[in-house]
Coordinates of C-alpha atoms in Angstrom, one line a residue:
X18 CA 19.3 -75.8 1.3
X19 CA 21.9 -73.7 3.0
X20 CA 25.6 -73.3 2.4
X21 CA 28.0 -71.4 4.6
X22 CA 31.7 -70.7 4.6
X23 CA 33.9 -69.4 7.4
X24 CA 37.5 -68.4 7.3
X25 CA 38.0 -68.3 11.0
X26 CA 36.1 -70.8 13.1
X27 CA 34.4 -69.2 16.1
X28 CA 33.7 -72.5 17.8
X29 CA 35.4 -75.7 19.0
X30 CA 34.3 -78.9 17.5
X31 CA 33.6 -81.9 19.8
X32 CA 36.3 -84.5 19.4
X33 CA 35.6 -88.2 19.8
X34 CA 36.8 -89.7 23.0
X35 CA 39.3 -91.8 21.0
X36 CA 41.2 -88.6 20.1
X37 CA 42.2 -88.1 23.7
X38 CA 44.0 -91.4 23.6
X39 CA 45.8 -91.1 20.3
X40 CA 46.6 -87.3 20.0
X41 CA 48.6 -85.3 22.4
X42 CA 48.5 -81.5 23.1
X43 CA 49.1 -79.4 20.0
X44 CA 52.6 -78.0 20.0
X45 CA 53.5 -74.9 18.1
X46 CA 56.8 -74.6 16.6
X47 CA 59.9 -74.8 18.8
X48 CA 60.4 -78.3 20.1
X49 CA 63.6 -80.3 19.3
X50 CA 66.3 -79.8 16.7
X51 CA 67.4 -76.7 15.0
X52 CA 65.2 -73.7 14.4
X53 CA 62.9 -73.9 11.3
X54 CA 60.1 -71.9 9.9
X55 CA 56.8 -72.3 11.8
X56 CA 53.9 -73.5 9.8
X57 CA 51.0 -71.1 9.7
X58 CA 47.5 -72.4 9.0
X59 CA 44.0 -70.9 8.4
X60 CA 41.1 -72.8 9.9
X61 CA 38.4 -72.9 7.2
X62 CA 35.1 -74.7 6.8
X63 CA 32.4 -75.3 4.3
X64 CA 29.1 -76.9 5.3
X65 CA 26.0 -77.7 3.2
X66 CA 22.9 -79.4 4.6
X67 CA 19.3 -80.1 3.7
X68 CA 16.8 -82.9 4.2
X69 CA 18.7 -85.1 1.7
X70 CA 22.3 -84.9 2.7
X71 CA 24.7 -83.0 5.0
X72 CA 28.4 -82.5 4.1
X73 CA 30.8 -80.8 6.5
X74 CA 34.4 -80.0 5.7
X75 CA 36.6 -78.3 8.3
X76 CA 40.4 -78.2 7.9
X77 CA 43.6 -76.3 8.8
X78 CA 44.8 -75.0 5.5
X79 CA 48.6 -74.3 5.3
X80 CA 49.3 -70.7 4.4
X81 CA 53.0 -70.1 5.3
X82 CA 56.0 -72.3 5.8
X83 CA 58.7 -74.0 3.8
X84 CA 57.6 -74.4 0.2
X85 CA 58.1 -78.2 0.1
X86 CA 56.0 -78.6 3.2
X87 CA 53.3 -76.3 2.0
X88 CA 53.0 -78.1 -1.3
X89 CA 53.0 -81.6 0.3
X90 CA 50.3 -80.6 2.9
X91 CA 48.1 -79.1 0.3
X92 CA 48.4 -82.2 -1.9
X93 CA 47.6 -84.3 1.1
X94 CA 44.4 -82.3 1.8
X95 CA 43.2 -82.6 -1.8
X96 CA 44.0 -86.3 -2.0
X97 CA 42.2 -87.0 1.4
X98 CA 39.1 -85.1 0.2
X99 CA 39.2 -86.9 -3.2
X100 CA 39.8 -83.7 -5.1
X101 CA 42.1 -83.2 -8.0
X102 CA 45.4 -81.7 -6.7
X103 CA 45.1 -78.9 -9.3
X104 CA 42.7 -77.3 -6.8
X105 CA 45.0 -77.6 -3.8
X106 CA 46.6 -74.2 -4.2
X107 CA 43.3 -72.3 -3.6
X108 CA 41.5 -73.0 -0.4
X109 CA 38.1 -71.8 -1.6
X110 CA 38.3 -73.9 -4.8
X111 CA 39.5 -76.9 -2.8
X112 CA 36.6 -76.7 -0.4
X113 CA 33.9 -76.1 -3.0
X114 CA 35.0 -78.9 -5.2
X115 CA 35.2 -81.3 -2.2
X116 CA 31.8 -80.2 -1.0
X117 CA 30.3 -80.7 -4.5
X118 CA 31.8 -84.1 -4.8
X119 CA 30.6 -85.1 -1.3
X120 CA 27.1 -83.8 -1.7
X121 CA 26.7 -85.5 -5.1
X122 CA 27.8 -88.8 -3.7
X123 CA 25.4 -88.6 -0.7
X124 CA 22.5 -87.5 -2.9
X125 CA 23.1 -90.6 -5.1
X126 CA 23.0 -92.8 -2.1
X127 CA 19.7 -91.2 -1.0
X128 CA 18.2 -91.6 -4.5
X129 CA 19.2 -95.2 -4.6
X130 CA 17.5 -95.9 -1.3
X131 CA 14.4 -94.3 -2.5
X132 CA 14.0 -97.0 -5.2
X133 CA 13.4 -99.8 -2.6
X134 CA 12.7 -98.3 0.8
X135 CA 9.2 -96.9 1.7
X136 CA 8.6 -94.1 4.1
X137 CA 10.7 -91.2 5.1
X138 CA 14.4 -91.6 4.5
X139 CA 17.1 -90.5 6.9
X140 CA 19.5 -87.7 6.0
X141 CA 22.7 -88.9 4.5
X142 CA 25.9 -87.2 5.3
X143 CA 29.6 -87.2 6.1
X144 CA 32.2 -84.9 7.6
X145 CA 35.9 -84.3 7.4
X146 CA 37.8 -82.7 10.3
X147 CA 41.4 -82.3 9.3
X148 CA 43.7 -80.5 11.8
X149 CA 47.3 -79.8 12.5
X150 CA 47.9 -81.7 15.7
X151 CA 51.6 -81.5 16.5
X152 CA 54.4 -79.3 15.2
X153 CA 58.1 -79.3 16.2
X154 CA 61.1 -77.8 14.5
X155 CA 61.4 -80.9 12.3
X156 CA 58.0 -82.3 11.6
X157 CA 54.3 -81.6 11.4
X158 CA 51.5 -84.1 12.1
X159 CA 48.0 -83.8 10.8
X160 CA 45.0 -85.7 12.1
X161 CA 42.0 -86.7 9.9
X162 CA 38.7 -87.5 11.5
X163 CA 36.1 -88.8 9.0
X164 CA 32.5 -89.7 9.8
X165 CA 29.8 -90.9 7.4
X166 CA 26.2 -92.1 7.6
X167 CA 24.6 -93.8 4.7
X168 CA 21.3 -94.9 6.0
X169 CA 22.2 -98.0 8.0
X170 CA 21.9 -98.9 11.6
X171 CA 24.7 -96.5 12.6
X172 CA 27.4 -94.3 11.1
X173 CA 31.1 -95.1 10.8
X174 CA 34.2 -93.2 11.9
X175 CA 37.8 -93.4 10.6
X176 CA 40.7 -91.6 12.3
X177 CA 44.2 -91.5 11.0
X178 CA 47.3 -89.3 11.1
X179 CA 50.0 -88.3 8.7
X180 CA 53.4 -86.9 9.6
X181 CA 55.5 -84.7 7.3
X182 CA 59.1 -83.5 7.5
X183 CA 59.3 -79.7 7.6
X184 CA 62.5 -79.4 5.5
X185 CA 61.4 -81.4 2.4
X186 CA 57.7 -82.2 2.9
X187 CA 58.3 -86.0 2.9
X188 CA 55.4 -88.0 4.2
X189 CA 56.3 -90.4 7.0
X190 CA 54.4 -93.5 8.0
X191 CA 55.5 -97.2 8.0
X192 CA 58.7 -96.0 6.3
X193 CA 59.7 -94.7 9.7
X194 CA 60.0 -98.3 11.1
X195 CA 62.1 -101.4 10.4
X196 CA 61.8 -105.0 11.5
X197 CA 58.1 -104.7 12.2
X198 CA 57.6 -108.5 11.7
X199 CA 60.1 -109.2 14.6
X200 CA 59.0 -110.9 17.8
X201 CA 60.1 -107.8 19.8
X202 CA 58.0 -105.4 17.7
X203 CA 55.0 -107.7 17.8
X204 CA 55.2 -107.6 21.6
X205 CA 55.0 -103.8 21.5
X206 CA 51.9 -104.0 19.4
X207 CA 50.3 -106.6 21.7
X208 CA 51.1 -104.5 24.7
X209 CA 49.7 -101.5 23.1
X210 CA 46.4 -103.1 22.2
X211 CA 46.2 -104.6 25.7
X212 CA 46.7 -101.1 27.2
X213 CA 43.7 -99.8 25.1
X214 CA 41.3 -102.4 26.5
X215 CA 42.8 -102.0 30.0
X216 CA 42.7 -98.2 30.0
X217 CA 39.9 -97.9 32.6
X218 CA 40.5 -101.1 34.5
X219 CA 43.5 -101.9 36.7
X220 CA 42.9 -105.6 36.2
X221 CA 45.6 -107.2 34.0
X222 CA 44.1 -108.7 30.8
X223 CA 45.6 -112.1 30.0
X224 CA 46.5 -113.2 26.4
X225 CA 43.4 -115.4 26.3
X226 CA 41.1 -112.6 27.4
X227 CA 42.7 -110.3 24.9
X228 CA 42.2 -112.9 22.1
X229 CA 38.5 -113.1 23.1
X230 CA 38.1 -109.3 22.6
X231 CA 39.5 -109.4 19.1
X232 CA 38.1 -110.6 15.8
X233 CA 41.3 -111.9 14.2
X234 CA 42.2 -115.2 12.7
X235 CA 45.9 -115.0 13.6
X236 CA 47.3 -116.0 17.0
X237 CA 47.8 -113.3 19.7
X238 CA 51.5 -113.2 19.1
X239 CA 51.2 -112.4 15.4
X240 CA 48.7 -109.5 15.3
X241 CA 48.1 -107.7 12.1
X242 CA 49.5 -104.2 11.8
X243 CA 47.0 -101.3 11.4
X244 CA 46.0 -100.6 7.8
X245 CA 46.7 -96.9 8.3
X246 CA 50.2 -95.5 8.8
X247 CA 51.5 -94.7 12.3
X248 CA 52.3 -91.0 13.0
X249 CA 54.5 -89.0 15.3
X250 CA 53.1 -87.3 18.5
X251 CA 54.6 -85.5 21.4
X252 CA 55.0 -88.7 23.4
X253 CA 55.8 -91.4 20.8
X254 CA 54.4 -93.0 17.7
X255 CA 50.6 -93.5 17.5
X256 CA 48.9 -96.6 16.1
X257 CA 45.2 -96.7 15.3
X258 CA 43.1 -99.7 14.3
X259 CA 39.8 -98.7 12.6
X260 CA 36.3 -100.0 13.4
X261 CA 36.0 -103.8 12.6
X262 CA 39.7 -104.0 11.8
X263 CA 40.6 -106.2 14.8
X264 CA 37.6 -105.7 17.1
X265 CA 33.8 -105.3 17.1
X266 CA 32.2 -101.9 16.4
X267 CA 31.3 -101.5 20.1
X268 CA 35.0 -101.7 21.0
X269 CA 35.7 -98.4 19.2
X270 CA 39.0 -97.8 17.5
X271 CA 41.7 -99.6 19.3
X272 CA 44.6 -97.2 19.6
X273 CA 47.8 -96.5 21.6
X274 CA 51.0 -94.6 21.6
X275 CA 54.4 -96.4 22.0
X276 CA 57.0 -94.2 23.6
X277 CA 60.1 -93.3 21.5
X278 CA 62.5 -94.9 23.9
X279 CA 60.8 -98.3 23.4
X280 CA 60.9 -97.9 19.6
X281 CA 64.5 -96.9 19.3
X282 CA 65.6 -100.3 17.9
X283 CA 63.0 -100.0 15.2
X284 CA 63.4 -96.4 14.0
X285 CA 65.1 -95.6 10.8
X286 CA 68.1 -93.3 11.0
X287 CA 66.2 -90.6 9.2
X288 CA 63.4 -90.6 11.8
X289 CA 65.8 -90.8 14.8
X290 CA 67.2 -87.4 13.9
X291 CA 63.8 -85.7 14.0
X292 CA 63.5 -85.6 17.8

């Protein structure tokens, strides 16, 4: 068994192709609104792996910024990792408790499989990559990429984002939007999903063709909203559907960004002042 910890990553992790569609270039500090304190982070990692299980946790830990934002981000990291928020104030403690929790969970899965499966078992494992993606004078967005493998035919990936106000640390998600059940908003969602499937093909996808690509019970004009909150990017608000949420595994994670100008009628007053 080997365990290693690094305080400054000397390598760049490969990001899933989906990230190119849902995340924009990382922006540091000075975009839009009045000046505010730039958030400083430390890239830290803790990895443990053996023949039974592999657990990898890599994250941007906030070290300097407004107190409300720092506290909110640290609690977000702890909650995401399933760790008691009491450990959030110390990065080493946060990582070690998260790794212990993760490895214990994976080993239990491994031991359970041993009771009814013969032959050599595959290595269990999961990874968290949590990074600061966008920062402006008014908000910070973090992206979480989670992957797990529990001995099945293939692993699973979940990607989501969370936006925080810099002044008070408030978490922003669906509370940024209003009238999301309206016909006009539903059209934006449908157009966004269509753009995902049409990304590499100039051929226009009809409503019937789009319906055939999805695994939903509702009609194409009343699509379910993503289970995870939308988040702010450089170009607009990003929406991500997870694997099997509205489409088959082979379809990936349907995702798209709706530009801010198209969302103006649906933005709350609070969010409209952030950019």
